[in-house]
PDB file of C-alpha atoms in Angstrom:
ATOM      1  CA  ASN A   1       5.529  -6.211   9.773  1.00 47.00           C
ATOM      2  CA  PRO A   2       2.954  -9.082   9.260  1.00 48.00           C
ATOM      3  CA  GLY A   3       1.208  -9.486  12.718  1.00 49.00           C
ATOM      4  CA  ASN A   4       2.916  -6.680  13.950  1.00 55.00           C
ATOM      5  CA  GLY A   5       1.295  -3.610  12.644  1.00 58.00           C
ATOM      6  CA  ILE A   6      -0.449  -0.724  14.012  1.00 62.00           C
ATOM      7  CA  SER A   7      -3.884   0.615  12.769  1.00 64.00           C
ATOM      8  CA  GLY A   8      -4.393   4.587  12.225  1.00 65.00           C
ATOM      9  CA  LEU A   9      -6.815   4.119  15.247  1.00 69.00           C
ATOM     10  CA  GLY A  10      -3.989   2.590  17.142  1.00 78.00           C
ATOM     11  CA  PHE A  11      -1.794   5.630  16.528  1.00 84.00           C
ATOM     12  CA  GLN A  12      -4.619   7.797  17.425  1.00 85.00           C
ATOM     13  CA  LYS A  13      -4.853   6.075  21.065  1.00 87.00           C
ATOM     14  CA  LEU A  14      -1.184   6.024  21.530  1.00 88.00           C
ATOM     15  CA  MET A  15      -0.946   9.860  20.718  1.00 89.00           C
ATOM     16  CA  ASN A  16      -3.624  10.517  22.927  1.00 88.00           C
ATOM     17  CA  GLN A  17      -2.335   8.560  25.964  1.00 91.00           C
ATOM     18  CA  ALA A  18       1.099  10.340  25.549  1.00 90.00           C
ATOM     19  CA  MET A  19      -0.472  13.870  25.299  1.00 92.00           C
ATOM     20  CA  LYS A  20      -2.374  12.732  28.836  1.00 92.00           C
ATOM     21  CA  TYR A  21       1.073  11.392  30.357  1.00 93.00           C
ATOM     22  CA  THR A  22       2.659  14.712  29.362  1.00 92.00           C
ATOM     23  CA  GLY A  23       0.015  17.096  29.963  1.00 93.00           C
ATOM     24  CA  LYS A  24       0.499  18.624  26.386  1.00 93.00           C
ATOM     25  CA  LYS A  25       0.394  18.216  22.893  1.00 95.00           C
ATOM     26  CA  ILE A  26       3.044  15.765  21.377  1.00 94.00           C
ATOM     27  CA  GLU A  27       5.338  18.167  19.260  1.00 95.00           C
ATOM     28  CA  PHE A  28       5.987  15.796  16.593  1.00 95.00           C
ATOM     29  CA  LEU A  29       5.397  11.981  15.473  1.00 95.00           C
ATOM     30  CA  GLY A  30       8.217  10.984  13.013  1.00 96.00           C
ATOM     31  CA  LEU A  31       7.751   7.581  11.113  1.00 95.00           C
ATOM     32  CA  ASN A  32      10.701   5.840   9.580  1.00 95.00           C
ATOM     33  CA  SER A  33       7.971   3.470   7.747  1.00 92.00           C
ATOM     34  CA  CYS A  34       6.439   3.242   4.233  1.00 91.00           C
ATOM     35  CA  LEU A  35       3.297   5.097   3.087  1.00 90.00           C
ATOM     36  CA  MET A  36       2.610   6.372   6.560  1.00 92.00           C
ATOM     37  CA  SER A  37       1.956  10.281   5.245  1.00 94.00           C
ATOM     38  CA  TYR A  38      -1.677   9.367   4.788  1.00 93.00           C
ATOM     39  CA  TYR A  39      -4.674  12.113   5.818  1.00 95.00           C
ATOM     40  CA  GLU A  40      -6.692   9.566   7.902  1.00 92.00           C
ATOM     41  CA  LEU A  41      -3.613   9.349  10.174  1.00 93.00           C
ATOM     42  CA  ALA A  42      -2.889  12.902  10.075  1.00 95.00           C
ATOM     43  CA  SER A  43      -6.455  13.744  10.910  1.00 94.00           C
ATOM     44  CA  GLY A  44      -6.645  11.011  13.632  1.00 92.00           C
ATOM     45  CA  ILE A  45      -3.706  12.704  15.631  1.00 93.00           C
ATOM     46  CA  SER A  46      -4.169  16.347  14.937  1.00 95.00           C
ATOM     47  CA  GLU A  47      -5.682  16.859  18.552  1.00 94.00           C
ATOM     48  CA  SER A  48      -2.836  15.361  20.238  1.00 94.00           C
ATOM     49  CA  THR A  49       0.159  16.115  17.907  1.00 96.00           C
ATOM     50  CA  ASN A  50       1.348  18.829  16.202  1.00 97.00           C
ATOM     51  CA  TYR A  51       3.480  17.807  13.374  1.00 97.00           C
ATOM     52  CA  LEU A  52       3.530  14.345  11.581  1.00 97.00           C
ATOM     53  CA  ILE A  53       6.927  13.754   9.591  1.00 97.00           C
ATOM     54  CA  ALA A  54       6.259  10.826   7.380  1.00 96.00           C
ATOM     55  CA  SER A  55       6.374   9.669   3.557  1.00 95.00           C
ATOM     56  CA  GLU A  56       3.943   8.981   0.730  1.00 94.00           C
ATOM     57  CA  GLU A  57       6.190   6.227  -0.730  1.00 92.00           C
ATOM     58  CA  ASN A  58       8.234   3.196   0.524  1.00 91.00           C
ATOM     59  CA  VAL A  59      10.968   4.266   2.836  1.00 93.00           C
ATOM     60  CA  PRO A  60      14.743   2.648   1.744  1.00 92.00           C
ATOM     61  CA  PHE A  61      15.933   0.184   4.059  1.00 91.00           C
ATOM     62  CA  ASP A  62      18.640   2.895   5.548  1.00 91.00           C
ATOM     63  CA  GLY A  63      15.761   5.141   6.364  1.00 94.00           C
ATOM     64  CA  PHE A  64      16.162   8.478   8.605  1.00 96.00           C
ATOM     65  CA  ASP A  65      19.518   9.692   9.374  1.00 96.00           C
ATOM     66  CA  PHE A  66      19.229   9.329  13.164  1.00 95.00           C
ATOM     67  CA  THR A  67      22.708  10.600  13.767  1.00 95.00           C
ATOM     68  CA  ALA A  68      22.012  13.627  12.182  1.00 95.00           C
ATOM     69  CA  LEU A  69      18.848  13.793  14.027  1.00 95.00           C
ATOM     70  CA  PHE A  70      20.090  13.139  17.322  1.00 95.00           C
ATOM     71  CA  ASN A  71      23.060  15.603  16.924  1.00 96.00           C
ATOM     72  CA  TYR A  72      20.810  18.240  15.964  1.00 96.00           C
ATOM     73  CA  LEU A  73      18.565  17.524  19.319  1.00 95.00           C
ATOM     74  CA  SER A  74      21.683  17.569  21.222  1.00 95.00           C
ATOM     75  CA  ARG A  75      22.703  20.937  20.137  1.00 96.00           C
ATOM     76  CA  THR A  76      18.812  22.284  19.826  1.00 95.00           C
ATOM     77  CA  PRO A  77      16.929  21.016  22.726  1.00 93.00           C
ATOM     78  CA  ASP A  78      14.163  23.467  22.261  1.00 93.00           C
ATOM     79  CA  ALA A  79      13.845  23.293  18.697  1.00 95.00           C
ATOM     80  CA  ASP A  80       9.769  22.452  17.628  1.00 95.00           C
ATOM     81  CA  GLY A  81       8.577  20.024  15.471  1.00 95.00           C
ATOM     82  CA  SER A  82       8.629  22.068  12.318  1.00 95.00           C
ATOM     83  CA  GLN A  83      12.641  22.740  12.882  1.00 96.00           C
ATOM     84  CA  VAL A  84      13.288  19.079  13.965  1.00 96.00           C
ATOM     85  CA  GLY A  85      11.287  17.827  10.982  1.00 96.00           C
ATOM     86  CA  LYS A  86      13.113  20.200   8.619  1.00 96.00           C
ATOM     87  CA  ARG A  87      16.399  18.343  10.182  1.00 96.00           C
ATOM     88  CA  ILE A  88      14.691  14.787   9.606  1.00 97.00           C
ATOM     89  CA  VAL A  89      13.676  15.714   5.782  1.00 96.00           C
ATOM     90  CA  ASN A  90      16.868  17.231   4.385  1.00 96.00           C
ATOM     91  CA  SER A  91      19.171  14.735   5.910  1.00 96.00           C
ATOM     92  CA  PHE A  92      16.720  11.898   4.712  1.00 96.00           C
ATOM     93  CA  ILE A  93      17.100  13.169   1.315  1.00 94.00           C
ATOM     94  CA  GLU A  94      20.643  13.306   1.511  1.00 93.00           C
ATOM     95  CA  LYS A  95      21.391  10.155   2.911  1.00 95.00           C
ATOM     96  CA  ASN A  96      19.273   8.319   0.329  1.00 94.00           C
ATOM     97  CA  LYS A  97      19.948  10.657  -2.629  1.00 90.00           C
ATOM     98  CA  ALA A  98      20.659   7.503  -4.713  1.00 89.00           C
ATOM     99  CA  GLN A  99      17.312   6.360  -4.383  1.00 90.00           C
ATOM    100  CA  SER A 100      15.405   8.346  -7.053  1.00 90.00           C
ATOM    101  CA  THR A 101      11.736   7.687  -5.602  1.00 90.00           C
ATOM    102  CA  ILE A 102      11.947   8.735  -1.899  1.00 93.00           C
ATOM    103  CA  THR A 103       9.449  11.282  -0.627  1.00 95.00           C
ATOM    104  CA  LEU A 104       9.159  12.654   2.905  1.00 96.00           C
ATOM    105  CA  SER A 105       7.075  15.629   4.283  1.00 96.00           C
ATOM    106  CA  VAL A 106       6.518  17.631   7.635  1.00 97.00           C
ATOM    107  CA  SER A 107       2.743  18.158   7.808  1.00 97.00           C
ATOM    108  CA  ASP A 108       1.301  20.653  10.120  1.00 97.00           C
ATOM    109  CA  LEU A 109      -1.597  18.770  11.656  1.00 97.00           C
ATOM    110  CA  SER A 110      -3.357  22.212  12.648  1.00 96.00           C
ATOM    111  CA  ARG A 111      -4.161  22.625   9.271  1.00 96.00           C
ATOM    112  CA  THR A 112      -6.298  19.244   8.858  1.00 96.00           C
ATOM    113  CA  ALA A 113      -9.584  21.041   9.737  1.00 95.00           C
ATOM    114  CA  LEU A 114      -8.889  23.533   6.988  1.00 96.00           C
ATOM    115  CA  VAL A 115      -8.227  20.664   4.499  1.00 96.00           C
ATOM    116  CA  GLN A 116     -11.411  18.847   5.438  1.00 96.00           C
ATOM    117  CA  THR A 117     -13.702  22.186   5.044  1.00 96.00           C
ATOM    118  CA  ALA A 118     -12.424  22.454   1.627  1.00 96.00           C
ATOM    119  CA  LEU A 119     -12.916  18.873   0.663  1.00 95.00           C
ATOM    120  CA  ASP A 120     -16.306  18.594   1.991  1.00 96.00           C
ATOM    121  CA  PRO A 121     -18.342  20.597  -0.763  1.00 95.00           C
ATOM    122  CA  ILE A 122     -16.493  18.482  -3.408  1.00 94.00           C
ATOM    123  CA  PHE A 123     -17.101  15.005  -1.784  1.00 94.00           C
ATOM    124  CA  LYS A 124     -20.804  16.086  -1.254  1.00 95.00           C
ATOM    125  CA  THR A 125     -21.084  16.992  -4.895  1.00 94.00           C
ATOM    126  CA  LEU A 126     -19.344  13.992  -6.195  1.00 94.00           C
ATOM    127  CA  THR A 127     -21.570  11.535  -4.175  1.00 95.00           C
ATOM    128  CA  GLN A 128     -24.923  13.458  -5.148  1.00 95.00           C
ATOM    129  CA  LYS A 129     -23.561  13.265  -8.952  1.00 93.00           C
ATOM    130  CA  ILE A 130     -23.306   9.324  -8.686  1.00 94.00           C
ATOM    131  CA  LYS A 131     -26.538   8.870  -6.936  1.00 95.00           C
ATOM    132  CA  LEU A 132     -28.559  11.112  -9.783  1.00 94.00           C
ATOM    133  CA  GLU A 133     -26.367  10.224 -12.878  1.00 93.00           C
ATOM    134  CA  GLY A 134     -25.350   6.590 -12.347  1.00 93.00           C
ATOM    135  CA  LEU A 135     -22.731   5.165 -14.269  1.00 93.00           C
ATOM    136  CA  PRO A 136     -21.627   7.880 -16.168  1.00 91.00           C
ATOM    137  CA  ALA A 137     -20.763   9.981 -13.473  1.00 92.00           C
ATOM    138  CA  TRP A 138     -19.018   6.925 -11.622  1.00 92.00           C
ATOM    139  CA  HIS A 139     -17.091   6.559 -14.853  1.00 91.00           C
ATOM    140  CA  ALA A 140     -15.902   9.893 -15.134  1.00 90.00           C
ATOM    141  CA  ILE A 141     -14.771   9.813 -11.223  1.00 91.00           C
ATOM    142  CA  ALA A 142     -13.017   6.809 -11.908  1.00 90.00           C
ATOM    143  CA  SER A 143     -11.191   7.741 -15.270  1.00 88.00           C
ATOM    144  CA  ALA A 144      -9.956  10.831 -12.867  1.00 88.00           C
ATOM    145  CA  ARG A 145      -8.896   8.607 -10.214  1.00 90.00           C
ATOM    146  CA  SER A 146      -6.710   6.510 -12.693  1.00 88.00           C
ATOM    147  CA  GLN A 147      -4.653   9.400 -13.979  1.00 87.00           C
ATOM    148  CA  ALA A 148      -3.800  10.637 -10.303  1.00 89.00           C
ATOM    149  CA  LEU A 149      -0.552   9.635  -8.600  1.00 89.00           C
ATOM    150  CA  ASP A 150      -0.867   6.273  -6.622  1.00 89.00           C
ATOM    151  CA  PHE A 151       1.465   4.736  -3.923  1.00 88.00           C
ATOM    152  CA  GLY A 152       1.793   1.233  -2.679  1.00 76.00           C
ATOM    153  CA  THR A 153      -0.364  -0.300  -5.635  1.00 70.00           C
ATOM    154  CA  SER A 154       0.596  -2.475  -8.832  1.00 61.00           C
ATOM    155  CA  ILE A 155      -0.460  -5.394 -10.702  1.00 57.00           C
ATOM    156  CA  TYR A 156       1.793  -7.511  -8.579  1.00 57.00           C
ATOM    157  CA  THR A 157       0.023  -6.543  -5.080  1.00 59.00           C
ATOM    158  CA  SER A 158      -2.737  -8.833  -4.107  1.00 61.00           C
ATOM    159  CA  GLN A 159      -4.271  -6.068  -1.816  1.00 66.00           C
ATOM    160  CA  PRO A 160      -4.054  -2.655  -3.411  1.00 68.00           C
ATOM    161  CA  ILE A 161      -3.074   0.008  -0.931  1.00 79.00           C
ATOM    162  CA  ASP A 162      -4.931   2.643  -2.944  1.00 85.00           C
ATOM    163  CA  ALA A 163      -3.216   5.422  -1.261  1.00 90.00           C
ATOM    164  CA  MET A 164      -3.600   8.509  -3.743  1.00 92.00           C
ATOM    165  CA  ASP A 165      -1.775  11.931  -3.669  1.00 94.00           C
ATOM    166  CA  MET A 166      -4.440  14.320  -2.712  1.00 93.00           C
ATOM    167  CA  ALA A 167      -3.673  17.068  -4.732  1.00 93.00           C
ATOM    168  CA  SER A 168      -3.174  15.023  -7.627  1.00 89.00           C
ATOM    169  CA  PHE A 169      -6.650  14.198  -8.198  1.00 87.00           C
ATOM    170  CA  PHE A 170      -7.674  17.823  -8.517  1.00 84.00           C
ATOM    171  CA  ARG A 171      -5.031  18.436 -11.086  1.00 83.00           C
ATOM    172  CA  VAL A 172      -5.869  15.390 -13.521  1.00 76.00           C
ATOM    173  CA  PRO A 173      -7.260  16.932 -16.903  1.00 63.00           C
ATOM    174  CA  ARG A 174     -10.465  15.077 -16.622  1.00 59.00           C
ATOM    175  CA  TYR A 175     -11.265  16.728 -13.485  1.00 59.00           C
ATOM    176  CA  SER A 176     -12.867  19.259 -15.391  1.00 58.00           C
ATOM    177  CA  GLY A 177     -15.799  17.456 -16.345  1.00 67.00           C
ATOM    178  CA  LEU A 178     -16.734  16.117 -12.880  1.00 80.00           C
ATOM    179  CA  GLY A 179     -19.184  19.308 -12.193  1.00 81.00           C
ATOM    180  CA  ILE A 180     -16.739  21.077  -9.539  1.00 86.00           C
ATOM    181  CA  SER A 181     -16.116  24.741  -9.979  1.00 87.00           C
ATOM    182  CA  ALA A 182     -12.749  26.135 -10.656  1.00 86.00           C
ATOM    183  CA  ASN A 183     -13.084  28.091  -7.251  1.00 90.00           C
ATOM    184  CA  LEU A 184     -13.532  24.729  -5.113  1.00 91.00           C
ATOM    185  CA  ARG A 185     -10.853  23.220  -6.990  1.00 89.00           C
ATOM    186  CA  GLN A 186      -8.414  25.747  -6.065  1.00 91.00           C
ATOM    187  CA  ASN A 187      -9.476  26.179  -2.573  1.00 94.00           C
ATOM    188  CA  ALA A 188      -8.687  22.423  -1.934  1.00 94.00           C
ATOM    189  CA  LEU A 189      -5.492  22.658  -3.518  1.00 94.00           C
ATOM    190  CA  ALA A 190      -4.376  25.653  -1.530  1.00 96.00           C
ATOM    191  CA  ALA A 191      -5.568  23.800   1.725  1.00 96.00           C
ATOM    192  CA  ILE A 192      -4.036  20.471   1.035  1.00 96.00           C
ATOM    193  CA  ASP A 193      -0.661  22.525  -0.138  1.00 95.00           C
ATOM    194  CA  SER A 194      -0.526  24.341   3.238  1.00 95.00           C
ATOM    195  CA  LEU A 195      -0.945  21.086   5.330  1.00 96.00           C
ATOM    196  CA  ALA A 196       2.849  19.719   4.461  1.00 95.00           C
ATOM    197  CA  PRO A 197       4.929  23.375   4.265  1.00 93.00           C
ATOM    198  CA  LEU A 198       7.883  20.971   3.767  1.00 94.00           C
ATOM    199  CA  LYS A 199       7.867  18.101   1.262  1.00 93.00           C
ATOM    200  CA  ARG A 200      11.159  16.756  -0.692  1.00 93.00           C
ATOM    201  CA  TRP A 201      11.197  13.799  -3.117  1.00 90.00           C
ATOM    202  CA  GLY A 202      13.825  11.955  -5.169  1.00 89.00           C
ATOM    203  CA  LYS A 203      14.576  13.072  -8.848  1.00 85.00           C
ATOM    204  CA  ALA A 204      12.660  10.332 -10.626  1.00 82.00           C
ATOM    205  CA  MET A 205       9.346  11.433  -8.542  1.00 81.00           C
ATOM    206  CA  LYS A 206       6.725  13.533  -9.633  1.00 73.00           C
ATOM    207  CA  GLU A 207       6.041  16.661  -7.692  1.00 77.00           C
ATOM    208  CA  THR A 208       3.768  15.519  -4.624  1.00 89.00           C
ATOM    209  CA  CYS A 209       1.878  17.172  -2.139  1.00 92.00           C
ATOM    210  CA  GLY A 210       3.201  15.313   0.728  1.00 93.00           C
ATOM    211  CA  MET A 211      -0.039  13.547   1.745  1.00 95.00           C
ATOM    212  CA  THR A 212      -2.042  10.784   0.231  1.00 95.00           C
ATOM    213  CA  MET A 213      -5.685   9.754   1.261  1.00 93.00           C
ATOM    214  CA  TYR A 214      -7.499   6.507   0.676  1.00 90.00           C
ATOM    215  CA  PHE A 215      -9.558   6.456  -2.528  1.00 90.00           C
ATOM    216  CA  PRO A 216     -10.167   3.102  -4.253  1.00 86.00           C
ATOM    217  CA  SER A 217      -8.816   3.153  -7.657  1.00 80.00           C
ATOM    218  CA  VAL A 218     -11.702   1.216  -8.768  1.00 72.00           C
ATOM    219  CA  SER A 219     -13.927  -0.506  -6.179  1.00 65.00           C
ATOM    220  CA  LEU A 220     -13.142  -2.656  -3.148  1.00 62.00           C
ATOM    221  CA  ARG A 221     -12.473  -6.217  -3.152  1.00 58.00           C
ATOM    222  CA  SER A 222     -13.723  -6.890  -0.007  1.00 63.00           C
ATOM    223  CA  PRO A 223     -16.770  -5.444   1.766  1.00 67.00           C
ATOM    224  CA  GLU A 224     -14.784  -6.019   5.131  1.00 71.00           C
ATOM    225  CA  LEU A 225     -12.266  -3.444   4.208  1.00 71.00           C
ATOM    226  CA  LEU A 226     -15.086  -0.876   3.648  1.00 74.00           C
ATOM    227  CA  ASP A 227     -16.430  -1.679   7.025  1.00 75.00           C
ATOM    228  CA  LEU A 228     -12.880  -1.076   8.323  1.00 73.00           C
ATOM    229  CA  TYR A 229     -12.735   2.335   6.931  1.00 75.00           C
ATOM    230  CA  GLN A 230     -16.133   3.424   8.273  1.00 76.00           C
ATOM    231  CA  GLN A 231     -15.274   2.645  11.773  1.00 73.00           C
ATOM    232  CA  ASN A 232     -13.731   4.949  13.918  1.00 68.00           C
ATOM    233  CA  ASN A 233     -12.622   7.118  10.954  1.00 78.00           C
ATOM    234  CA  PRO A 234     -11.836  10.913  12.092  1.00 85.00           C
ATOM    235  CA  LEU A 235     -12.876  12.218   8.720  1.00 88.00           C
ATOM    236  CA  SER A 236     -16.043  13.944   7.869  1.00 91.00           C
ATOM    237  CA  GLU A 237     -19.346  12.142   6.899  1.00 92.00           C
ATOM    238  CA  ASN A 238     -19.361  13.950   3.620  1.00 94.00           C
ATOM    239  CA  GLN A 239     -16.202  12.060   2.814  1.00 93.00           C
ATOM    240  CA  ARG A 240     -16.907   8.870   4.131  1.00 91.00           C
ATOM    241  CA  GLU A 241     -20.072   8.877   2.298  1.00 93.00           C
ATOM    242  CA  PHE A 242     -18.421   9.443  -1.136  1.00 94.00           C
ATOM    243  CA  ILE A 243     -16.215   6.677  -0.368  1.00 91.00           C
ATOM    244  CA  ARG A 244     -18.772   4.397   0.541  1.00 89.00           C
ATOM    245  CA  THR A 245     -20.888   5.493  -2.423  1.00 92.00           C
ATOM    246  CA  TYR A 246     -18.089   5.286  -4.967  1.00 92.00           C
ATOM    247  CA  SER A 247     -16.814   2.004  -3.726  1.00 87.00           C
ATOM    248  CA  LEU A 248     -19.897  -0.010  -3.412  1.00 85.00           C
ATOM    249  CA  PHE A 249     -21.623   1.236  -6.733  1.00 83.00           C
TER     250      PHE A 249
END
């Protein structure tokens, strides 16, 4: 909602405060909001929260099936975040089955470090490629990015969301020309797949990995956006340096 939003950093502070108050990690964070299953948020709350339940795509007005959720919690108060997440996802898909473009996933936040480890050598290589080869390298990366599955951005949006399905970038045909070994690609895809052990989508959607990441489709329209991205970002220096190099080329 305009003027009433909360940033990824805001969620990070909120969940840290909740953990401090309860004396233990929060079992899950369920977000009945659009475009909230993104890697920057998942990484930021991974030290305070076990599971993230959220959508890569816009969420229909009807949203979660809270009746089904609270009935389940009343019957199984000891259920963990994974079990609760499964109930939320399945009831959400059933409730909104007339909506063909829905997505919802349960992400195991203990896997975020594994994902970062798998992504780091790729982002480091791509950054070096841009710095050494210039425009041809940047154009190859931008071409691969253009084929990846994108959420929240269209020709009608004045401010692109630039939320890219993490796995789709590594699956596009043109990725083979970016100088990244097949082994690194497969390691990245396996780590990303493990991050969201449960993901479901509507019948019109392509298969998604359950998690997006910020990756400008071409370049940033405003330098201020890059400054915001760099500030208090929980991601590795290799990933942030790639986004900076690619965006400002």
